[in-house]
mmCIF file of C-alpha atoms in Angstrom:
data_model
loop_
_atom_site.group_PDB
_atom_site.id
_atom_site.type_symbol
_atom_site.label_atom_id
_atom_site.label_comp_id
_atom_site.label_asym_id
_atom_site.label_seq_id
_atom_site.Cartn_x
_atom_site.Cartn_y
_atom_site.Cartn_z
ATOM 1 C CA UNK C 1 27.095 2.736 5.510
ATOM 2 C CA UNK C 2 27.270 -0.156 2.111
ATOM 3 C CA UNK C 3 26.395 -3.095 0.863
ATOM 4 C CA UNK C 4 28.419 -4.604 -1.628
ATOM 5 C CA UNK C 5 26.218 -6.848 -4.109
ATOM 6 C CA UNK C 6 28.233 -7.063 -6.889
ATOM 7 C CA UNK C 7 30.119 -9.777 -4.470
ATOM 8 C CA UNK C 8 28.627 -13.045 -3.346
ATOM 9 C CA UNK C 9 27.773 -12.174 0.509
ATOM 10 C CA UNK C 10 29.028 -13.477 3.000
ATOM 11 C CA UNK C 11 27.598 -15.315 6.038
ATOM 12 C CA UNK C 12 29.199 -12.692 8.667
ATOM 13 C CA UNK C 13 28.349 -9.245 6.125
ATOM 14 C CA UNK C 14 25.259 -9.434 4.876
ATOM 15 C CA UNK C 15 24.455 -5.575 5.724
ATOM 16 C CA UNK C 16 27.281 -4.282 6.198
ATOM 17 C CA UNK C 17 27.352 -0.254 7.749
ATOM 18 C CA UNK C 18 23.966 0.022 9.419
ATOM 19 C CA UNK C 19 24.981 -1.592 12.580
ATOM 20 C CA UNK C 20 27.810 1.927 12.689
ATOM 21 C CA UNK C 21 24.121 3.754 13.706
ATOM 22 C CA UNK C 22 22.917 1.083 16.350
ATOM 23 C CA UNK C 23 24.450 3.286 19.784
ATOM 24 C CA UNK C 24 21.710 5.904 18.883
ATOM 25 C CA UNK C 25 18.976 5.393 20.775
ATOM 26 C CA UNK C 26 16.643 6.909 18.874
ATOM 27 C CA UNK C 27 17.884 4.672 15.408
ATOM 28 C CA UNK C 28 17.989 2.049 16.969
ATOM 29 C CA UNK C 29 14.448 1.810 18.092
ATOM 30 C CA UNK C 30 13.670 3.643 14.172
ATOM 31 C CA UNK C 31 15.541 -0.029 13.202
ATOM 32 C CA UNK C 32 13.689 -2.631 15.147
ATOM 33 C CA UNK C 33 9.884 -0.609 14.578
ATOM 34 C CA UNK C 34 10.742 -1.466 10.772
ATOM 35 C CA UNK C 35 12.095 -5.253 11.890
ATOM 36 C CA UNK C 36 8.973 -5.402 13.360
ATOM 37 C CA UNK C 37 6.554 -4.174 10.642
ATOM 38 C CA UNK C 38 8.033 -6.978 9.188
ATOM 39 C CA UNK C 39 6.884 -9.019 11.686
ATOM 40 C CA UNK C 40 3.783 -7.914 12.253
ATOM 41 C CA UNK C 41 2.377 -7.988 8.559
ATOM 42 C CA UNK C 42 0.957 -10.918 8.822
ATOM 43 C CA UNK C 43 -1.662 -10.256 11.903
ATOM 44 C CA UNK C 44 -2.441 -7.004 10.688
ATOM 45 C CA UNK C 45 -3.520 -7.835 6.970
ATOM 46 C CA UNK C 46 -5.320 -10.828 8.539
ATOM 47 C CA UNK C 47 -7.176 -8.335 10.670
ATOM 48 C CA UNK C 48 -7.966 -5.374 8.678
ATOM 49 C CA UNK C 49 -8.437 -7.488 5.019
ATOM 50 C CA UNK C 50 -10.674 -10.253 6.756
ATOM 51 C CA UNK C 51 -11.318 -9.820 9.772
ATOM 52 C CA UNK C 52 -12.836 -7.230 10.050
ATOM 53 C CA UNK C 53 -14.726 -8.043 7.184
ATOM 54 C CA UNK C 54 -16.189 -11.341 8.408
ATOM 55 C CA UNK C 55 -17.495 -9.540 11.635
ATOM 56 C CA UNK C 56 -19.288 -6.940 9.424
ATOM 57 C CA UNK C 57 -20.225 -9.443 6.737
ATOM 58 C CA UNK C 58 -22.195 -11.492 9.761
ATOM 59 C CA UNK C 59 -23.738 -8.482 11.166
ATOM 60 C CA UNK C 60 -25.817 -8.075 7.619
ATOM 61 C CA UNK C 61 -29.312 -9.994 8.181
ATOM 62 C CA UNK C 62 -28.497 -12.805 8.150
ATOM 63 C CA UNK C 63 -31.048 -13.906 4.192
ATOM 64 C CA UNK C 64 -28.194 -11.162 3.362
ATOM 65 C CA UNK C 65 -25.151 -13.179 4.718
ATOM 66 C CA UNK C 66 -26.488 -16.057 3.263
ATOM 67 C CA UNK C 67 -26.843 -14.538 -0.171
ATOM 68 C CA UNK C 68 -23.313 -13.384 -0.584
ATOM 69 C CA UNK C 69 -22.747 -16.658 1.253
ATOM 70 C CA UNK C 70 -23.427 -18.755 -1.932
ATOM 71 C CA UNK C 71 -22.611 -19.041 -5.521
ATOM 72 C CA UNK C 72 -21.538 -16.194 -7.996
ATOM 73 C CA UNK C 73 -20.572 -14.895 -4.960
ATOM 74 C CA UNK C 74 -19.940 -17.070 -2.722
ATOM 75 C CA UNK C 75 -17.846 -14.608 -0.027
ATOM 76 C CA UNK C 76 -16.766 -16.255 3.231
ATOM 77 C CA UNK C 77 -14.491 -18.607 0.448
ATOM 78 C CA UNK C 78 -13.356 -14.435 -0.859
ATOM 79 C CA UNK C 79 -11.986 -14.030 2.837
ATOM 80 C CA UNK C 80 -10.101 -17.427 2.645
ATOM 81 C CA UNK C 81 -8.406 -17.095 -0.208
ATOM 82 C CA UNK C 82 -7.482 -13.653 0.932
ATOM 83 C CA UNK C 83 -6.615 -15.007 3.846
ATOM 84 C CA UNK C 84 -4.288 -17.374 1.745
ATOM 85 C CA UNK C 85 -2.757 -14.835 -0.164
ATOM 86 C CA UNK C 86 -1.436 -12.856 2.638
ATOM 87 C CA UNK C 87 0.340 -15.864 4.337
ATOM 88 C CA UNK C 88 1.471 -15.885 0.433
ATOM 89 C CA UNK C 89 3.141 -11.932 0.925
ATOM 90 C CA UNK C 90 3.778 -13.099 4.924
ATOM 91 C CA UNK C 91 6.526 -15.101 4.113
ATOM 92 C CA UNK C 92 8.502 -12.659 2.353
ATOM 93 C CA UNK C 93 7.825 -10.503 4.838
ATOM 94 C CA UNK C 94 9.069 -12.470 7.646
ATOM 95 C CA UNK C 95 12.514 -13.637 5.587
ATOM 96 C CA UNK C 96 13.040 -10.127 5.361
ATOM 97 C CA UNK C 97 12.826 -10.083 9.110
ATOM 98 C CA UNK C 98 15.090 -12.984 9.711
ATOM 99 C CA UNK C 99 18.002 -11.447 7.367
ATOM 100 C CA UNK C 100 17.234 -8.298 8.962
ATOM 101 C CA UNK C 101 17.674 -10.295 12.168
ATOM 102 C CA UNK C 102 20.922 -12.004 11.592
ATOM 103 C CA UNK C 103 21.898 -8.874 10.065
ATOM 104 C CA UNK C 104 22.452 -7.029 13.504
ATOM 105 C CA UNK C 105 24.182 -11.004 14.682
ATOM 106 C CA UNK C 106 20.137 -11.523 16.422
ATOM 107 C CA UNK C 107 19.874 -15.052 14.573
ATOM 108 C CA UNK C 108 18.350 -16.429 17.757
ATOM 109 C CA UNK C 109 15.050 -15.464 16.651
ATOM 110 C CA UNK C 110 15.240 -17.364 14.151
ATOM 111 C CA UNK C 111 13.837 -21.375 14.701
ATOM 112 C CA UNK C 112 15.268 -24.539 13.780
ATOM 113 C CA UNK C 113 11.515 -25.030 12.060
ATOM 114 C CA UNK C 114 12.475 -21.632 9.831
ATOM 115 C CA UNK C 115 9.943 -19.434 12.657
ATOM 116 C CA UNK C 116 11.672 -15.779 12.960
ATOM 117 C CA UNK C 117 9.608 -14.062 16.162
ATOM 118 C CA UNK C 118 11.057 -10.003 17.369
ATOM 119 C CA UNK C 119 13.973 -10.708 20.929
ATOM 120 C CA UNK C 120 11.144 -9.911 23.228
ATOM 121 C CA UNK C 121 12.104 -6.527 24.136
ATOM 122 C CA UNK C 122 10.716 -5.053 20.903
ATOM 123 C CA UNK C 123 8.469 -6.751 20.101
ATOM 124 C CA UNK C 124 5.369 -5.059 19.443
ATOM 125 C CA UNK C 125 6.684 -1.974 18.967
ATOM 126 C CA UNK C 126 5.554 -0.864 15.384
ATOM 127 C CA UNK C 127 3.238 2.015 14.954
ATOM 128 C CA UNK C 128 0.052 2.157 12.092
ATOM 129 C CA UNK C 129 2.562 3.873 9.748
ATOM 130 C CA UNK C 130 5.135 1.490 10.069
ATOM 131 C CA UNK C 131 2.688 -1.408 9.204
ATOM 132 C CA UNK C 132 1.600 0.566 6.425
ATOM 133 C CA UNK C 133 5.417 1.383 5.144
ATOM 134 C CA UNK C 134 5.378 -2.409 5.689
ATOM 135 C CA UNK C 135 2.890 -3.398 3.189
ATOM 136 C CA UNK C 136 3.888 -0.784 0.826
ATOM 137 C CA UNK C 137 7.213 -2.088 0.877
ATOM 138 C CA UNK C 138 5.397 -5.717 -0.164
ATOM 139 C CA UNK C 139 3.958 -4.200 -3.016
ATOM 140 C CA UNK C 140 6.549 -2.560 -4.717
ATOM 141 C CA UNK C 141 8.081 -5.763 -5.223
ATOM 142 C CA UNK C 142 5.723 -5.481 -8.779
ATOM 143 C CA UNK C 143 7.167 -2.217 -9.581
ATOM 144 C CA UNK C 144 11.051 -3.042 -9.209
ATOM 145 C CA UNK C 145 11.498 -7.381 -9.033
ATOM 146 C CA UNK C 146 8.373 -8.836 -10.958
ATOM 147 C CA UNK C 147 9.155 -9.080 -14.804
ATOM 148 C CA UNK C 148 5.358 -7.573 -14.743
ATOM 149 C CA UNK C 149 7.260 -4.635 -13.515
ATOM 150 C CA UNK C 150 9.092 -4.143 -16.570
ATOM 151 C CA UNK C 151 6.989 -1.570 -18.168
ATOM 152 C CA UNK C 152 6.248 0.901 -14.518
ATOM 153 C CA UNK C 153 10.509 0.558 -14.903
ATOM 154 C CA UNK C 154 10.866 1.961 -18.422
ATOM 155 C CA UNK C 155 9.140 4.965 -17.879
ATOM 156 C CA UNK C 156 11.008 5.948 -15.096
ATOM 157 C CA UNK C 157 14.577 4.457 -15.385
ATOM 158 C CA UNK C 158 14.905 4.463 -18.652
ATOM 159 C CA UNK C 159 14.939 8.333 -19.365
ATOM 160 C CA UNK C 160 18.601 7.461 -17.247
ATOM 161 C CA UNK C 161 20.255 5.022 -19.128
ATOM 162 C CA UNK C 162 19.676 7.617 -21.634
ATOM 163 C CA UNK C 163 21.188 10.692 -20.239
ATOM 164 C CA UNK C 164 23.833 8.303 -18.940
ATOM 165 C CA UNK C 165 25.116 6.516 -22.251
ATOM 166 C CA UNK C 166 25.024 9.923 -23.926
ATOM 167 C CA UNK C 167 27.034 11.638 -20.983
ATOM 168 C CA UNK C 168 29.193 8.562 -21.086
ATOM 169 C CA UNK C 169 29.596 9.232 -25.176
ATOM 170 C CA UNK C 170 30.478 13.146 -23.863
ATOM 171 C CA UNK C 171 33.225 12.048 -21.860
ATOM 172 C CA UNK C 172 34.704 8.669 -23.298
ATOM 173 C CA UNK C 173 38.000 8.923 -20.824
ATOM 174 C CA UNK C 174 35.832 8.446 -18.060
ATOM 175 C CA UNK C 175 37.505 5.243 -16.335
ATOM 176 C CA UNK C 176 34.480 4.292 -15.173
ATOM 177 C CA UNK C 177 30.890 7.100 -14.155
ATOM 178 C CA UNK C 178 30.209 7.375 -10.765
ATOM 179 C CA UNK C 179 26.463 8.025 -10.005
ATOM 180 C CA UNK C 180 24.453 8.341 -6.942
ATOM 181 C CA UNK C 181 20.546 7.315 -7.298
ATOM 182 C CA UNK C 182 19.085 8.840 -4.058
ATOM 183 C CA UNK C 183 15.508 8.147 -3.417
ATOM 184 C CA UNK C 184 17.137 4.099 -4.243
ATOM 185 C CA UNK C 185 14.015 2.410 -2.092
ATOM 186 C CA UNK C 186 14.459 -1.441 -3.712
ATOM 187 C CA UNK C 187 17.762 -0.798 -5.267
ATOM 188 C CA UNK C 188 16.989 -2.032 -8.861
ATOM 189 C CA UNK C 189 18.095 1.085 -10.580
ATOM 190 C CA UNK C 190 21.471 0.853 -8.693
ATOM 191 C CA UNK C 191 21.910 -2.584 -9.413
ATOM 192 C CA UNK C 192 20.769 -1.929 -13.266
ATOM 193 C CA UNK C 193 23.354 0.459 -13.274
ATOM 194 C CA UNK C 194 25.719 -1.827 -12.489
ATOM 195 C CA UNK C 195 25.020 -3.779 -14.459
ATOM 196 C CA UNK C 196 25.119 -1.823 -17.688
ATOM 197 C CA UNK C 197 28.250 -0.488 -16.359
ATOM 198 C CA UNK C 198 28.607 2.016 -14.038
ATOM 199 C CA UNK C 199 29.685 2.733 -10.310
ATOM 200 C CA UNK C 200 26.304 2.809 -8.870
ATOM 201 C CA UNK C 201 25.677 4.041 -4.985
ATOM 202 C CA UNK C 202 22.293 3.684 -3.533
ATOM 203 C CA UNK C 203 20.986 6.282 -0.459
ATOM 204 C CA UNK C 204 18.159 5.382 1.198
ATOM 205 C CA UNK C 205 16.713 6.390 4.394
ATOM 206 C CA UNK C 206 13.747 4.186 4.781
ATOM 207 C CA UNK C 207 14.706 1.108 6.892
ATOM 208 C CA UNK C 208 11.933 -0.825 5.175
ATOM 209 C CA UNK C 209 13.391 -0.878 2.178
ATOM 210 C CA UNK C 210 17.064 -0.910 3.412
ATOM 211 C CA UNK C 211 16.235 -4.225 4.318
ATOM 212 C CA UNK C 212 14.031 -5.249 1.493
ATOM 213 C CA UNK C 213 16.481 -4.481 -0.747
ATOM 214 C CA UNK C 214 19.318 -5.882 0.901
ATOM 215 C CA UNK C 215 17.320 -9.607 1.277
ATOM 216 C CA UNK C 216 16.798 -9.714 -2.321
ATOM 217 C CA UNK C 217 20.234 -7.837 -3.159
ATOM 218 C CA UNK C 218 22.007 -10.425 -1.400
ATOM 219 C CA UNK C 219 20.045 -13.406 0.612
ATOM 220 C CA UNK C 220 17.155 -14.241 -2.725
ATOM 221 C CA UNK C 221 18.109 -18.426 -3.434
ATOM 222 C CA UNK C 222 16.224 -17.639 -6.745
ATOM 223 C CA UNK C 223 14.487 -15.943 -9.136
ATOM 224 C CA UNK C 224 10.367 -16.417 -8.497
ATOM 225 C CA UNK C 225 11.398 -17.383 -5.353
ATOM 226 C CA UNK C 226 8.355 -15.983 -3.375
ATOM 227 C CA UNK C 227 4.523 -15.115 -4.897
ATOM 228 C CA UNK C 228 3.565 -11.182 -3.890
ATOM 229 C CA UNK C 229 -0.497 -10.585 -3.930
ATOM 230 C CA UNK C 230 0.094 -6.668 -4.011
ATOM 231 C CA UNK C 231 -3.448 -6.139 -4.700
ATOM 232 C CA UNK C 232 -5.174 -7.635 -2.278
ATOM 233 C CA UNK C 233 -5.033 -5.174 0.276
ATOM 234 C CA UNK C 234 -7.954 -2.998 -1.030
ATOM 235 C CA UNK C 235 -11.542 -4.435 -2.348
ATOM 236 C CA UNK C 236 -12.391 -1.568 -5.046
ATOM 237 C CA UNK C 237 -12.247 -1.057 -8.717
ATOM 238 C CA UNK C 238 -12.329 -4.685 -9.053
ATOM 239 C CA UNK C 239 -12.952 -5.573 -12.298
ATOM 240 C CA UNK C 240 -13.340 -9.453 -11.551
ATOM 241 C CA UNK C 241 -12.187 -10.747 -8.001
ATOM 242 C CA UNK C 242 -9.863 -13.502 -9.881
ATOM 243 C CA UNK C 243 -7.655 -9.968 -11.031
ATOM 244 C CA UNK C 244 -7.523 -9.095 -7.497
ATOM 245 C CA UNK C 245 -5.766 -12.374 -6.267
ATOM 246 C CA UNK C 246 -3.389 -11.195 -9.003
ATOM 247 C CA UNK C 247 -0.475 -12.892 -8.499
ATOM 248 C CA UNK C 248 3.721 -12.401 -9.431
ATOM 249 C CA UNK C 249 6.765 -14.429 -8.894
ATOM 250 C CA UNK C 250 9.611 -12.423 -7.422
ATOM 251 C CA UNK C 251 12.712 -10.871 -8.351
ATOM 252 C CA UNK C 252 12.631 -11.796 -11.829
ATOM 253 C CA UNK C 253 16.119 -12.879 -11.440
ATOM 254 C CA UNK C 254 18.948 -13.853 -9.397
ATOM 255 C CA UNK C 255 21.466 -10.868 -8.844
ATOM 256 C CA UNK C 256 23.834 -11.840 -7.932
ATOM 257 C CA UNK C 257 24.116 -14.545 -11.075
ATOM 258 C CA UNK C 258 22.799 -11.917 -13.301
ATOM 259 C CA UNK C 259 25.604 -10.291 -12.457
ATOM 260 C CA UNK C 260 28.180 -13.097 -12.884
ATOM 261 C CA UNK C 261 26.555 -13.521 -16.195
ATOM 262 C CA UNK C 262 26.892 -10.748 -17.399
ATOM 263 C CA UNK C 263 30.949 -9.030 -18.785
ATOM 264 C CA UNK C 264 31.573 -5.500 -18.045
ATOM 265 C CA UNK C 265 29.931 -4.816 -15.137
ATOM 266 C CA UNK C 266 30.247 -1.860 -13.066
ATOM 267 C CA UNK C 267 30.097 -2.005 -8.931
ATOM 268 C CA UNK C 268 27.326 -1.271 -6.356
ATOM 269 C CA UNK C 269 26.241 -0.471 -2.935
ATOM 270 C CA UNK C 270 23.712 1.057 -0.380
ATOM 271 C CA UNK C 271 24.686 3.366 1.860
ATOM 272 C CA UNK C 272 21.803 3.724 4.819
ATOM 273 C CA UNK C 273 21.960 7.784 5.902
ATOM 274 C CA UNK C 274 20.234 10.719 5.063
ATOM 275 C CA UNK C 275 20.477 12.023 1.725
ATOM 276 C CA UNK C 276 21.400 15.734 3.125
ATOM 277 C CA UNK C 277 23.678 15.030 6.424
ATOM 278 C CA UNK C 278 26.149 12.309 4.469
ATOM 279 C CA UNK C 279 26.244 13.821 0.839
ATOM 280 C CA UNK C 280 27.023 17.607 1.734
ATOM 281 C CA UNK C 281 30.130 16.722 3.723
ATOM 282 C CA UNK C 282 33.743 17.545 1.833
ATOM 283 C CA UNK C 283 34.967 13.456 1.676
ATOM 284 C CA UNK C 284 31.485 13.719 -1.349
ATOM 285 C CA UNK C 285 32.750 17.028 -2.679
ATOM 286 C CA UNK C 286 32.181 16.118 -6.495
ATOM 287 C CA UNK C 287 32.620 12.884 -6.572
ATOM 288 C CA UNK C 288 29.988 11.742 -8.636
ATOM 289 C CA UNK C 289 29.506 11.956 -12.733
ATOM 290 C CA UNK C 290 26.098 12.329 -12.720
ATOM 291 C CA UNK C 291 22.803 12.201 -10.034
ATOM 292 C CA UNK C 292 20.106 10.091 -10.776
ATOM 293 C CA UNK C 293 16.596 11.209 -9.239
ATOM 294 C CA UNK C 294 13.555 9.490 -10.094
ATOM 295 C CA UNK C 295 10.863 9.979 -8.158
ATOM 296 C CA UNK C 296 13.167 11.639 -5.377
ATOM 297 C CA UNK C 297 12.748 15.749 -5.123
ATOM 298 C CA UNK C 298 9.360 15.883 -4.117
ATOM 299 C CA UNK C 299 10.131 13.755 -0.933
ATOM 300 C CA UNK C 300 12.210 17.238 -0.196
ATOM 301 C CA UNK C 301 10.908 19.240 2.551
ATOM 302 C CA UNK C 302 13.754 21.818 1.190
ATOM 303 C CA UNK C 303 13.949 21.315 -1.919
ATOM 304 C CA UNK C 304 17.692 24.325 -1.853
ATOM 305 C CA UNK C 305 19.038 22.051 0.212
ATOM 306 C CA UNK C 306 18.467 19.504 -2.216
ATOM 307 C CA UNK C 307 19.329 20.869 -4.978
ATOM 308 C CA UNK C 308 22.950 22.862 -3.338
ATOM 309 C CA UNK C 309 23.764 18.640 -1.812
ATOM 310 C CA UNK C 310 23.607 16.890 -5.809
ATOM 311 C CA UNK C 311 25.438 19.837 -6.917
ATOM 312 C CA UNK C 312 28.342 19.967 -3.946
ATOM 313 C CA UNK C 313 28.582 16.169 -5.203
ATOM 314 C CA UNK C 314 28.643 16.463 -8.453
ATOM 315 C CA UNK C 315 32.292 16.831 -10.296
ATOM 316 C CA UNK C 316 32.106 19.578 -12.707
ATOM 317 C CA UNK C 317 30.723 19.128 -16.199
ATOM 318 C CA UNK C 318 27.969 16.496 -14.232
ATOM 319 C CA UNK C 319 24.539 16.019 -14.309
ATOM 320 C CA UNK C 320 20.987 15.927 -12.906
ATOM 321 C CA UNK C 321 19.089 13.774 -14.927
ATOM 322 C CA UNK C 322 15.309 14.317 -12.847
ATOM 323 C CA UNK C 323 12.024 11.536 -14.143
ATOM 324 C CA UNK C 324 8.698 12.112 -11.731
ATOM 325 C CA UNK C 325 6.146 13.520 -10.898
ATOM 326 C CA UNK C 326 5.530 17.045 -8.209
ATOM 327 C CA UNK C 327 3.999 14.328 -5.639
ATOM 328 C CA UNK C 328 5.018 16.633 -2.368
ATOM 329 C CA UNK C 329 5.706 14.250 0.236
ATOM 330 C CA UNK C 330 5.445 16.985 2.921
ATOM 331 C CA UNK C 331 2.710 18.975 1.639
ATOM 332 C CA UNK C 332 0.206 19.387 5.175
ATOM 333 C CA UNK C 333 2.787 17.440 6.609
ATOM 334 C CA UNK C 334 5.568 20.288 8.015
ATOM 335 C CA UNK C 335 9.339 18.012 9.303
ATOM 336 C CA UNK C 336 10.868 20.424 11.892
ATOM 337 C CA UNK C 337 9.709 23.190 14.151
ATOM 338 C CA UNK C 338 6.743 25.178 13.509
ATOM 339 C CA UNK C 339 6.062 28.944 14.947
ATOM 340 C CA UNK C 340 10.205 29.425 14.647
ATOM 341 C CA UNK C 341 12.136 31.276 12.656
ATOM 342 C CA UNK C 342 14.663 29.885 10.845
ATOM 343 C CA UNK C 343 16.738 33.089 9.793
ATOM 344 C CA UNK C 344 20.805 32.100 10.471
ATOM 345 C CA UNK C 345 19.551 29.083 12.239
ATOM 346 C CA UNK C 346 21.688 26.191 9.839
ATOM 347 C CA UNK C 347 24.889 24.717 10.605
ATOM 348 C CA UNK C 348 27.295 23.522 7.885
ATOM 349 C CA UNK C 349 29.315 21.312 10.543
ATOM 350 C CA UNK C 350 26.028 20.283 12.294
ATOM 351 C CA UNK C 351 23.484 19.276 10.236
ATOM 352 C CA UNK C 352 19.849 17.959 11.215
ATOM 353 C CA UNK C 353 18.881 17.213 7.728
ATOM 354 C CA UNK C 354 15.287 16.526 6.126
ATOM 355 C CA UNK C 355 14.667 17.228 9.742
ATOM 356 C CA UNK C 356 15.722 20.837 8.768
ATOM 357 C CA UNK C 357 12.888 23.190 10.353
ATOM 358 C CA UNK C 358 10.509 25.103 6.812
ATOM 359 C CA UNK C 359 8.991 23.829 4.159
ATOM 360 C CA UNK C 360 7.630 24.721 0.300
ATOM 361 C CA UNK C 361 6.406 23.206 -2.464
ATOM 362 C CA UNK C 362 6.623 24.218 -6.520
ATOM 363 C CA UNK C 363 4.788 24.314 -9.895
ATOM 364 C CA UNK C 364 6.920 21.985 -12.532
ATOM 365 C CA UNK C 365 8.278 25.161 -13.953
ATOM 366 C CA UNK C 366 9.276 26.993 -10.356
ATOM 367 C CA UNK C 367 11.271 24.138 -9.891
ATOM 368 C CA UNK C 368 12.767 24.348 -13.151
ATOM 369 C CA UNK C 369 13.951 28.203 -12.678
ATOM 370 C CA UNK C 370 14.915 26.782 -9.126
ATOM 371 C CA UNK C 371 17.500 24.052 -11.042
ATOM 372 C CA UNK C 372 18.813 27.382 -13.068
ATOM 373 C CA UNK C 373 18.693 29.977 -10.015
ATOM 374 C CA UNK C 374 21.089 27.069 -8.049
ATOM 375 C CA UNK C 375 23.543 27.219 -11.148
ATOM 376 C CA UNK C 376 22.824 24.111 -13.500
ATOM 377 C CA UNK C 377 22.219 24.868 -16.884
ATOM 378 C CA UNK C 378 19.154 23.028 -18.249
ATOM 379 C CA UNK C 379 19.914 21.209 -21.099
ATOM 380 C CA UNK C 380 17.160 18.340 -22.466
ATOM 381 C CA UNK C 381 13.558 18.817 -20.881
ATOM 382 C CA UNK C 382 10.368 16.493 -21.795
ATOM 383 C CA UNK C 383 7.183 16.423 -20.467
ATOM 384 C CA UNK C 384 3.847 14.269 -20.446
ATOM 385 C CA UNK C 385 5.354 10.902 -19.815
ATOM 386 C CA UNK C 386 2.976 8.326 -18.704
ATOM 387 C CA UNK C 387 4.422 7.450 -15.454
ATOM 388 C CA UNK C 388 2.551 4.236 -13.409
ATOM 389 C CA UNK C 389 3.598 3.570 -10.073
ATOM 390 C CA UNK C 390 2.824 -0.074 -8.602
ATOM 391 C CA UNK C 391 -0.316 0.236 -10.681
ATOM 392 C CA UNK C 392 -3.020 -2.227 -10.937
ATOM 393 C CA UNK C 393 -3.275 -1.753 -15.060
ATOM 394 C CA UNK C 394 -6.687 -4.176 -14.933
ATOM 395 C CA UNK C 395 -7.593 -1.756 -11.840
ATOM 396 C CA UNK C 396 -11.261 0.532 -12.171
ATOM 397 C CA UNK C 397 -9.606 3.181 -10.784
ATOM 398 C CA UNK C 398 -6.092 4.246 -12.399
ATOM 399 C CA UNK C 399 -3.671 6.804 -11.105
ATOM 400 C CA UNK C 400 -0.819 7.400 -13.735
ATOM 401 C CA UNK C 401 1.448 10.790 -12.970
ATOM 402 C CA UNK C 402 2.467 13.031 -16.342
ATOM 403 C CA UNK C 403 5.577 12.777 -15.312
ATOM 404 C CA UNK C 404 9.417 15.199 -16.675
ATOM 405 C CA UNK C 405 12.392 14.712 -17.649
ATOM 406 C CA UNK C 406 15.341 16.473 -17.517
ATOM 407 C CA UNK C 407 18.912 17.357 -17.514
ATOM 408 C CA UNK C 408 20.676 19.400 -15.575
ATOM 409 C CA UNK C 409 24.237 19.896 -16.005
ATOM 410 C CA UNK C 410 26.761 22.132 -13.138
ATOM 411 C CA UNK C 411 29.205 24.014 -15.497
ATOM 412 C CA UNK C 412 32.513 23.130 -15.748
ATOM 413 C CA UNK C 413 34.222 26.038 -14.465
#
């Protein structure tokens, strides 16, 4: 299940492979919930950002709302500007939707006027969590595909590049290093690795991320095609109103043309699958020279399973490169079955992947100890890496991770 992004896409195959899952009714629902969330982005954003605020505004005493309606506040004009910014974001959401529908052979959803609509049987199925993911995905373009996001990318991708270059220097006879990127998101790290001459394979389970990465890697027409406003969804902690309306052009480069103009590129692909289910099978055993784990390990309900699969798919002498914090994604939200003794229930031939029962969280020191317990050798270890994540640099609230970076090698024998 993969999309090739180092060759120009054809009209017939923009995102190959995902159709393989279409026979699973539950998977179909997940896919179309993601598609519908992009269709609903504009409507839900207008409702939550401006419509409800206008109602609350006019509920104020008349003397108060009249005061705020005048300069220097001009609050109603601010809400009008928010609506316009939402429409700019919605343009990107709609084109992601259009390309996603096309990849499933549903181009009839796009009219000649450029409007796009969900097939009637799937319209309106997106839930709050789906809509929240669509909004988050649009904001993530700031991090991965804007000029201004370069500093964020460098903080976490830079250590990956340096570790891989050191590994390649250690094994100069390797014809082309294969690098697996689990939790690949919008695909920028996968793309950058390809540009640097690696065979990079991204894996992502979120269809919101996959739909967006497919569009930006395969279908965007030019650099700076879209203007996004990532900070408009919140009215808190802005130093000035103009800062709330800060806009960014995406993508900062045209992926296809950039690769065409780069000598010595590698290759790349994106796979839609549960990481544990796909890469734990025999066909992926000892297939990769490196696994680049960037803000990924803390998505594990069971980190032991993640590390076992990573070790399984690494070649002897291969390396796990990790960068990130420990924001355990499943804390207080345990996946799988509850009140259930899982001893002996794991079936290697019928793995449930991330849906397996059980969950735990470790400290950083415990994670490092677990990596060694699984059989890796820690060769490099850094702490205190300043790593902002989709962070407005002008906000009065700065949330910046103090991330760690370590390199662990699978023994050669």
